[in-house]
Amino acid sequence: MKMTIIGAGLAGCEAAWQAVAHGIHVQLLEMKPLHFSAAHESADLAELVCSNSLRGSGMNNAVGCLKEEMRRCGSLIIEAADATAVPAGGALAVDRDAFSRYITDKITAHPLIELQRAEVTALPDQGTTILASGPLTSERLSAALTELTGNAHLYFYDAIAPIIEADSIDTSVAWRASRYGRGGDDYLNCPLSKEDYDRFVAALLGADKVAGREFEQLTHFEGCMPIEEMAARGHQTLSFGPMKPVGLPDPRTGRPPYAVIQLRQDNRHATLYNMVGFQTRLTYPEQKRLFTMIPGLGQARFARLGSMHRNTFINAPRCLNQTLQFQHAPHIYAAGQITGVEGYVESAACGFLAGLFAACHLTGNSAPIPPEETAFGALLGHLANADPDNFQPMNVNYGLFPPLQGGRRKRTERRLAMAERALAALPDWWQQMLMLRSTAKASDN
Ligand code: FAD
């Protein structure tokens, strides 16, 4: 039994490692060093293109929980990170060259993996394939992907608005309503007086922005222009754009305020809200400083801050099924950042799952899905259940997990309880996978 994996980055290497554990032969296709994206520069596999950190290790951070799940289930990426870790306080940071070398050595030494250096320019019509070509997928392959997904479902930039943890929004200030009462009480609305608005726009104009890298000079479409760019067009631009107050009377005065910031429910469990139309390139400290000036958001905790990047990704809730297969081409699985997860660890975790799902199907089994209480399940849930009309990449965070029964715990306690619940739910699922794995290997012998 054989599968092809396109791209030997974090997701592709992890997917290959999980597939060979089921006895599958893997053809792994990587375009480096014949072609490099604008951010890759090493011939080694699983290159970390920017920071050398795989972020927090503690269980109060959902990425810590995700890493622990991966560690317990035999992830190659986490094994390599543990083996090449450098001191970084509470984070898992690595010696990037040693990390990539470790993975390259493991992959090239494995008897079931055939690594070929070649740019893939078309998607195969048949044969189990995992597409793991990353956020900087080569142009020709992107064109092929556009044909598969349709123009409207493949994006080349993310335009991410900040996401706020629901219980940190002051609902004595922000009120629930939709514009003109259409659509019920779906939004939370933060009111700004003229003074609030003037102060906010002035702060926005003076705030520090992240400089785009050369290959990231963005063409701003009207629909996803950063707020600071809109503010620079004129003092009232925001109040006629994403901050327009019309149709939103404040219940305390009966009149619309001078300006409004709308927060839209961002996940099924209503634990996260995004700031509508607030995509931005402000630096993270500046975003925290400015957005906590907004009435109702003084104590806001951000599950994700805004950003705009070059990033190829598909509209996963529209294009993929629950096991990461393209609905119109089920022999092709997607893995890594291209699915709309965000971050090194999340990309590797997604590769981990795609490798397992594809291996199960190749060996004639239906793949068990990780429970939604686990970090693996929460990440998959984002890809399956996020609103397809506003889909944007996402890091793993506890807002994606189902809420705990019985409220009123402190935030850290709540997070630790979610991690405990996740790690308790993991073994049953993993045992099922191990059984399928040993049956597959036994029938192969
Ligand atoms: P990649 O690791 O990029 O792997 C994809 C592989 O596919 C590459 O080796 C590429 O050469 C190959 N490939 C592409 N097209 C083809 C083709 N046609 N044929 C064959 N091979 C092909 N996340 C963080 O957590 N921290 C960060 O600091 C961070 N910085 C980032 C900086 C930049 C500039 C970018 C673009 C992203 C960054 N990310 C960061 C986001 C993301 O975590 C990484 O991009 C991550 O490497 C994604 O993993 P992946 O396996 O999906 O893709």
mmCIF file of C-alpha atoms and ligand atoms in Angstrom, residues 6-12 29-32 35 39-40 47 49-51 53 55 118-120 132-138 141 213 215-216 310 335-338 342-345 347, ligand 1:
data_model
loop_
_atom_site.group_PDB
_atom_site.id
_atom_site.type_symbol
_atom_site.label_atom_id
_atom_site.label_comp_id
_atom_site.label_asym_id
_atom_site.label_seq_id
_atom_site.Cartn_x
_atom_site.Cartn_y
_atom_site.Cartn_z
ATOM 1 C CA ILE A 6 3.409 16.693 -1.236
ATOM 2 C CA GLY A 7 5.688 18.882 0.889
ATOM 3 C CA ALA A 8 8.184 17.719 3.527
ATOM 4 C CA GLY A 9 7.602 20.507 6.015
ATOM 5 C CA LEU A 10 6.273 20.075 9.533
ATOM 6 C CA ALA A 11 2.948 18.582 8.445
ATOM 7 C CA GLY A 12 4.308 16.436 5.612
ATOM 8 C CA LEU A 29 7.883 14.969 -2.620
ATOM 9 C CA GLU A 30 9.734 18.142 -1.646
ATOM 10 C CA MET A 31 10.708 20.978 -3.983
ATOM 11 C CA LYS A 32 13.690 22.200 -1.903
ATOM 12 C CA HIS A 35 13.020 25.643 -5.623
ATOM 13 C CA ALA A 39 10.892 32.194 3.378
ATOM 14 C CA HIS A 40 12.625 28.784 3.197
ATOM 15 C CA GLU A 47 12.362 23.893 8.421
ATOM 16 C CA VAL A 49 11.002 29.566 8.797
ATOM 17 C CA CYS A 50 10.866 32.188 11.536
ATOM 18 C CA SER A 51 10.901 31.814 15.336
ATOM 19 C CA SER A 53 9.886 28.426 19.503
ATOM 20 C CA ARG A 55 5.475 28.107 22.201
ATOM 21 C CA ALA A 118 10.837 17.750 -7.120
ATOM 22 C CA GLU A 119 8.277 20.509 -7.464
ATOM 23 C CA VAL A 120 4.776 19.103 -7.838
ATOM 24 C CA ALA A 132 1.060 19.470 2.829
ATOM 25 C CA SER A 133 2.701 22.180 0.768
ATOM 26 C CA GLY A 134 2.230 24.898 3.363
ATOM 27 C CA PRO A 135 1.396 28.602 3.449
ATOM 28 C CA LEU A 136 3.881 29.327 0.662
ATOM 29 C CA THR A 137 2.777 26.620 -1.771
ATOM 30 C CA SER A 138 4.458 27.118 -5.138
ATOM 31 C CA LEU A 141 0.587 23.972 -7.481
ATOM 32 C CA ARG A 213 8.412 41.357 4.402
ATOM 33 C CA PHE A 215 7.186 39.094 -0.511
ATOM 34 C CA GLU A 216 4.320 40.171 1.703
ATOM 35 C CA ARG A 310 0.997 35.935 2.879
ATOM 36 C CA ALA A 335 -2.568 18.794 6.104
ATOM 37 C CA GLY A 336 -0.782 21.637 7.847
ATOM 38 C CA GLN A 337 -1.167 25.358 7.576
ATOM 39 C CA ILE A 338 -2.896 25.054 4.199
ATOM 40 C CA GLU A 342 -2.035 28.411 12.297
ATOM 41 C CA GLY A 343 1.385 27.739 13.827
ATOM 42 C CA TYR A 344 4.190 25.190 13.786
ATOM 43 C CA VAL A 345 2.636 22.865 16.367
ATOM 44 C CA SER A 347 0.493 22.364 11.413
HETATM 45 P P1 FAD B 1 5.813 24.164 5.607
HETATM 46 O O1 FAD B 1 6.550 23.889 6.851
HETATM 47 O O2 FAD B 1 6.034 25.447 4.894
HETATM 48 O O3 FAD B 1 6.108 22.951 4.614
HETATM 49 C C1 FAD B 1 5.659 22.940 3.286
HETATM 50 C C2 FAD B 1 6.726 22.292 2.424
HETATM 51 O O4 FAD B 1 6.182 22.097 1.128
HETATM 52 C C3 FAD B 1 7.954 23.182 2.265
HETATM 53 O O5 FAD B 1 9.109 22.448 2.576
HETATM 54 C C4 FAD B 1 7.903 23.596 0.799
HETATM 55 O O6 FAD B 1 9.198 23.732 0.242
HETATM 56 C C5 FAD B 1 7.147 22.442 0.160
HETATM 57 N N1 FAD B 1 6.438 22.778 -1.085
HETATM 58 C C6 FAD B 1 5.702 23.884 -1.364
HETATM 59 N N2 FAD B 1 5.186 23.801 -2.599
HETATM 60 C C7 FAD B 1 5.612 22.613 -3.122
HETATM 61 C C8 FAD B 1 5.441 21.943 -4.368
HETATM 62 N N3 FAD B 1 4.718 22.486 -5.358
HETATM 63 N N4 FAD B 1 6.033 20.733 -4.564
HETATM 64 C C9 FAD B 1 6.796 20.161 -3.575
HETATM 65 N N5 FAD B 1 7.014 20.752 -2.389
HETATM 66 C C10 FAD B 1 6.420 21.955 -2.161
HETATM 67 N N6 FAD B 1 4.326 29.606 12.856
HETATM 68 C C11 FAD B 1 4.797 29.621 14.136
HETATM 69 O O7 FAD B 1 4.303 28.862 14.988
HETATM 70 N N7 FAD B 1 5.806 30.453 14.498
HETATM 71 C C12 FAD B 1 6.403 31.289 13.616
HETATM 72 O O8 FAD B 1 7.321 32.006 13.968
HETATM 73 C C13 FAD B 1 5.933 31.291 12.262
HETATM 74 N N8 FAD B 1 6.492 32.111 11.350
HETATM 75 C C14 FAD B 1 6.079 32.076 10.052
HETATM 76 C C15 FAD B 1 6.708 32.906 9.114
HETATM 77 C C16 FAD B 1 6.313 32.889 7.780
HETATM 78 C C17 FAD B 1 7.010 33.767 6.772
HETATM 79 C C18 FAD B 1 5.250 32.032 7.384
HETATM 80 C C19 FAD B 1 4.811 31.995 5.959
HETATM 81 C C20 FAD B 1 4.606 31.233 8.312
HETATM 82 C C21 FAD B 1 5.011 31.234 9.651
HETATM 83 N N9 FAD B 1 4.405 30.430 10.614
HETATM 84 C C22 FAD B 1 4.864 30.426 11.918
HETATM 85 C C23 FAD B 1 3.210 29.653 10.266
HETATM 86 C C24 FAD B 1 3.382 28.120 10.087
HETATM 87 O O9 FAD B 1 3.425 27.545 11.347
HETATM 88 C C25 FAD B 1 4.599 27.669 9.323
HETATM 89 O O10 FAD B 1 4.520 28.177 8.040
HETATM 90 C C26 FAD B 1 4.710 26.127 9.254
HETATM 91 O O11 FAD B 1 5.967 25.805 8.739
HETATM 92 C C27 FAD B 1 3.627 25.467 8.432
HETATM 93 O O12 FAD B 1 3.864 24.092 8.336
HETATM 94 P P2 FAD B 1 3.460 23.278 7.014
HETATM 95 O O13 FAD B 1 4.014 21.909 7.155
HETATM 96 O O14 FAD B 1 2.027 23.433 6.754
HETATM 97 O O15 FAD B 1 4.236 24.050 5.840
#
